[in-house]
Coordinates of C-alpha atoms in Angstrom, one line a residue:
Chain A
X14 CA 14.5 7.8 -12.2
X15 CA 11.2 5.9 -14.1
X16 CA 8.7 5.1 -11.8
X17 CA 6.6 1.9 -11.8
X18 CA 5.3 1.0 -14.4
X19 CA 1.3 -0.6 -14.6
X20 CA -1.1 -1.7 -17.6
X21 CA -3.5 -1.7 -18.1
X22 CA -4.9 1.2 -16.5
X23 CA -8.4 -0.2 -16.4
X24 CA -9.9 -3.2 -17.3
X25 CA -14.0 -4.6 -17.3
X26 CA -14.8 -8.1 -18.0
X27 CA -17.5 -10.4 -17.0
X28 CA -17.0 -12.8 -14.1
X29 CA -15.1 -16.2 -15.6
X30 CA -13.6 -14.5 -17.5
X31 CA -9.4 -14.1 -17.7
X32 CA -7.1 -11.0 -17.5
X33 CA -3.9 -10.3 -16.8
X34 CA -2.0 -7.4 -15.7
X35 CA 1.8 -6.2 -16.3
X36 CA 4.2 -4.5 -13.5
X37 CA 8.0 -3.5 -14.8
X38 CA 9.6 -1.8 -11.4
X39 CA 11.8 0.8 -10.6
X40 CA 15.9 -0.8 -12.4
X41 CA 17.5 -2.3 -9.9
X42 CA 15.3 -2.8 -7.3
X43 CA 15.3 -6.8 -6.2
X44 CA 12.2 -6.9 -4.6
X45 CA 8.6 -6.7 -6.1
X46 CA 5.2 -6.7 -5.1
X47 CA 1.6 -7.0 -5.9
X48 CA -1.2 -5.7 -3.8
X49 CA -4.7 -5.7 -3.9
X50 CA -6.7 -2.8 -2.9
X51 CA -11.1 -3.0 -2.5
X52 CA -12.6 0.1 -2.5
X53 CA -12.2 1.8 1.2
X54 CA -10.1 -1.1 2.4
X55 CA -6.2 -0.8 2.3
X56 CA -3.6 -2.7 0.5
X57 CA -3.4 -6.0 1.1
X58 CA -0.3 -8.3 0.2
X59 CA -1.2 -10.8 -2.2
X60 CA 2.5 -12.0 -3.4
X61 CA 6.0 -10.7 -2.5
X62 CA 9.2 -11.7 -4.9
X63 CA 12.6 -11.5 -4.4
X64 CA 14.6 -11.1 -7.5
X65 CA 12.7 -14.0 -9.5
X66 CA 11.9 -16.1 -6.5
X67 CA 8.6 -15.9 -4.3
X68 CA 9.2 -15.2 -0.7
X69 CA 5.6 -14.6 0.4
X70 CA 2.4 -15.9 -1.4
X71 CA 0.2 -16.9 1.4
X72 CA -2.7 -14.5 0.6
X73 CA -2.8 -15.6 -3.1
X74 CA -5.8 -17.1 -3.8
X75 CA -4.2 -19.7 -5.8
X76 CA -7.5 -21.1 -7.5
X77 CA -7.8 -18.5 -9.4
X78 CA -4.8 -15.9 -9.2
X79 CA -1.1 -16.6 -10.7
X80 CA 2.2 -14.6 -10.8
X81 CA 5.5 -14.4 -12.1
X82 CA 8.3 -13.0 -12.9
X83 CA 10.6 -14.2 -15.1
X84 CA 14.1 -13.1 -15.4
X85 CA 13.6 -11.1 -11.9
X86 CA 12.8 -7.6 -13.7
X87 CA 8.6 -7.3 -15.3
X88 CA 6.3 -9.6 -13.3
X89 CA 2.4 -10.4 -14.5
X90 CA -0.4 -11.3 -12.5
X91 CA -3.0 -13.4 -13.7
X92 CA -7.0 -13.8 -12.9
X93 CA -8.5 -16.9 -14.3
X94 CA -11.2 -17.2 -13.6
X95 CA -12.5 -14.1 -12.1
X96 CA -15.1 -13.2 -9.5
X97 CA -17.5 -10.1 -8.5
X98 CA -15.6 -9.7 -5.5
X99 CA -11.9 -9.7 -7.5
X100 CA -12.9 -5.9 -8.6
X101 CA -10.4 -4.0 -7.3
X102 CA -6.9 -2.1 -7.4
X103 CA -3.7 -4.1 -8.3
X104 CA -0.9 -2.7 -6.9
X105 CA 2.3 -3.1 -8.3
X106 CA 5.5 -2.1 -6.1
X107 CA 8.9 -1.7 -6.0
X108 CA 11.8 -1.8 -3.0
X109 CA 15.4 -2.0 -3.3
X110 CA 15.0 -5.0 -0.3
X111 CA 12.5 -6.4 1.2
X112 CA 9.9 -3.5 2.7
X113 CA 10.2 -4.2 6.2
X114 CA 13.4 -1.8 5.8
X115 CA 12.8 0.1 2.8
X116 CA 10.4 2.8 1.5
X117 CA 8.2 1.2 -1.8
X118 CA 8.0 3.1 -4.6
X119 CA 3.9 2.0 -6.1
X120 CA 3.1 2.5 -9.3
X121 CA -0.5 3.7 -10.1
X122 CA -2.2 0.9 -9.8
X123 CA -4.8 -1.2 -12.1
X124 CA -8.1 -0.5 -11.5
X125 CA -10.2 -4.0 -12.2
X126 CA -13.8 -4.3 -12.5
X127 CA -15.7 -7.6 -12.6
X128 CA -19.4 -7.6 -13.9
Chain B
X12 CA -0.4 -11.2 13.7
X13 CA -0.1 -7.7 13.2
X14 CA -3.5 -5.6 12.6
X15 CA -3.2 -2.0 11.9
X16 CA -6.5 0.2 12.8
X17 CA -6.8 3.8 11.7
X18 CA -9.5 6.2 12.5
X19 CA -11.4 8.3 11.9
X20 CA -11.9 6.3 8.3
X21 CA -13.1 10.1 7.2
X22 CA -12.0 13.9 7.9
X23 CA -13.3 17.2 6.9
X24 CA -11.9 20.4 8.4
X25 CA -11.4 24.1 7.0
X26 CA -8.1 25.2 5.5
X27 CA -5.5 26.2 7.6
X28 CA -6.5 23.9 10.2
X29 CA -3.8 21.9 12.0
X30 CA -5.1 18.3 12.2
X31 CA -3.6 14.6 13.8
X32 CA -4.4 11.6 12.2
X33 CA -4.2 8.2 13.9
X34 CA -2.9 4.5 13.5
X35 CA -2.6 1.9 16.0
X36 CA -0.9 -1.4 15.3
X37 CA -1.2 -4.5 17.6
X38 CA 2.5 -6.0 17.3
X39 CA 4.6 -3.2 19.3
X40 CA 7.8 -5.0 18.5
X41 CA 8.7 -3.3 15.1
X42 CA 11.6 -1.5 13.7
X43 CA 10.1 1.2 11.5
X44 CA 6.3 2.7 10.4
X45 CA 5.4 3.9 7.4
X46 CA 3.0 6.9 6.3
X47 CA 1.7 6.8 2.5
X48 CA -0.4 9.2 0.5
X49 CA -3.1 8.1 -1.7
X50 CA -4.7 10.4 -4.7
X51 CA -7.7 9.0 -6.3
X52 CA -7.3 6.8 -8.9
X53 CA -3.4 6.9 -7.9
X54 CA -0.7 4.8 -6.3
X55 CA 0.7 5.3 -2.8
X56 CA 3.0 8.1 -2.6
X57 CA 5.5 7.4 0.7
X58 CA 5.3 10.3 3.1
X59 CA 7.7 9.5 6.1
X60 CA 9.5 6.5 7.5
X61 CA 9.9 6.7 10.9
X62 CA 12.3 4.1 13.0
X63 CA 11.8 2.8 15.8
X64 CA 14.5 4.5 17.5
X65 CA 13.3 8.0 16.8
X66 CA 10.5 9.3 18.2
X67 CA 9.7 11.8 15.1
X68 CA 9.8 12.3 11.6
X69 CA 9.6 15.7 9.7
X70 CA 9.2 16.6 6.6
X71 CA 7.5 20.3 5.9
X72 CA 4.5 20.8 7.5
X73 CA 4.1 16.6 8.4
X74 CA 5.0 15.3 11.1
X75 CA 5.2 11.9 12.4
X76 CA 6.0 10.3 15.8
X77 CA 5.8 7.0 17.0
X78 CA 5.3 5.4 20.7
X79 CA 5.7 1.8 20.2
X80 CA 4.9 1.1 23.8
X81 CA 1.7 2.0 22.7
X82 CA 0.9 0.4 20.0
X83 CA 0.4 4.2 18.2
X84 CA 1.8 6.6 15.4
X85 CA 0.3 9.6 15.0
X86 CA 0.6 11.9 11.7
X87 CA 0.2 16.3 12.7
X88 CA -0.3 18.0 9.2
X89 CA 0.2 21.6 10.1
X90 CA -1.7 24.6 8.3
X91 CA -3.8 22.3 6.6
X92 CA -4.3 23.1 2.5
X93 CA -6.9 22.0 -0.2
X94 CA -3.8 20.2 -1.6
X95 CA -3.5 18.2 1.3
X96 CA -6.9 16.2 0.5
X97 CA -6.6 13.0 0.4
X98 CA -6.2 9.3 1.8
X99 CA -3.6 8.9 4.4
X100 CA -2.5 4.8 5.4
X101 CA -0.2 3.9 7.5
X102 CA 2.0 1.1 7.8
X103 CA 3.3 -1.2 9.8
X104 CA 5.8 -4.3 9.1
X105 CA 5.4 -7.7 10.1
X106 CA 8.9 -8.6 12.1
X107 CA 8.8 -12.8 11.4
X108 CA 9.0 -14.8 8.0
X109 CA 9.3 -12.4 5.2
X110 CA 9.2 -8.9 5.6
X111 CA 6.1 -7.7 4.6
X112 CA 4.2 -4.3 5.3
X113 CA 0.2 -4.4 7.1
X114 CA -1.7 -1.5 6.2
X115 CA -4.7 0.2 7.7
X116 CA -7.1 1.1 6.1
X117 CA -6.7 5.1 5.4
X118 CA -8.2 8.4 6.3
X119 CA -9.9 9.7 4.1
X120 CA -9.4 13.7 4.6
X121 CA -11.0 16.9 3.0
X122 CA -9.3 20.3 3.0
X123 CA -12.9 23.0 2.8
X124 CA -11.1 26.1 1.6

């Protein structure tokens, strides 16, 4: 079975500036999510979907970060407008329910940096 | 609100070492725990699930056991390889609203051939 899939790998840009990054998950699996990773810290929930509804967004910072995912399959996640300390890892992951019960299946990750 | 600590943050031991990593989580009252893998400049890999009625979880030379009176997990890698280097999280689920994993925040260990 495909894994998750990620793009872009890397990205730089200057802080105020936009980006956005692309997850498609594992066929079939209802629930996705996106994590953020800093550099010796680990993973940290930043939005949780279930099919194409949100079930968890409470540590989005929703000034500046936006996500969807239309038609419940590839979700985006959206930076606008960035700051130093958004360099980081996105995470993008995949369960067939929500995680609490189920092993995720992560893709490899977006690795942000924000000059 | 459930925290999940793991130390050391950094290990270093020869090859063919056996070796225990840590986690403790503060909410006691879950149902499963988790323990990922993580390459540099890669995703998580999932390792072991354990649930909370079992006691251990094999899987080659891993092992993983869990005492949620506690508040502990423990990871034993046995006859430790170079292979084996890498970051190690744990995690641990929050059990109200939506179900959501808390990570720690990962050993870092180093196989020395």
């Amino acid at each position: 079975e495909a894994g998750v899939a990620q793009s872009p790998r890397y990205k730089i840009i200057e802080k105020r500036q936009s980006v956005a990054f692309w997850c498609n998950p594992i066929s079939g699996h209802a629930t996705l999510y996106w994590y953020q990773q800093i550099l010796g810290q680990g993973p940290k929930l930043l939005i949780q979907f279930q099919n194409n509804g949100v079930v968890d967004d409470s540590q989005l910072p929703k000034d500046r970060f936006s996500a969807e995912r239309l038609k419940g399959v590839d979700s985006t996640l959206k930076i606008q407008p960035a700051k130093l300390e958004d360099s980081a890892v996105y995470l993008c992951a995949s369960s067939p329910r929500p995680s609490g019960a189920n092993v995720l299946t992560f893709g490899a990750g977006s690795r942000l940096t924000v000059l | 609100k459930q925290e999940v600590t793991q130390i050391p943050a950094a290990l270093s031991v020869p090859e063919g070492e056996n070796l225990v990593l840590n986690c403790s989580f503060t909410d006691s009252a879950i149902y499963n725990l988790q323990w990922f893998r993580q390459d540099p400049g890669k995703g998580l890999t999932s390792l072991l699930l354990i649930q909370s009625s079992q006691r251990e979880q094999t899987s080659g030379r891993l092992n993983a056991s869990l005492d949620k009176s506690s508040g502990r997990s423990t990871l034993y890698i046995a006859a430790s390889q170079p292979g084996d280097s890498a970051t190690y999280l744990c995690a641990a689920p929050i059990i109200q609203g939506a179900q959501k994993l808390v990570f720690g925040q990962g050993t870092r260990l180093t196989i020395n051939p």
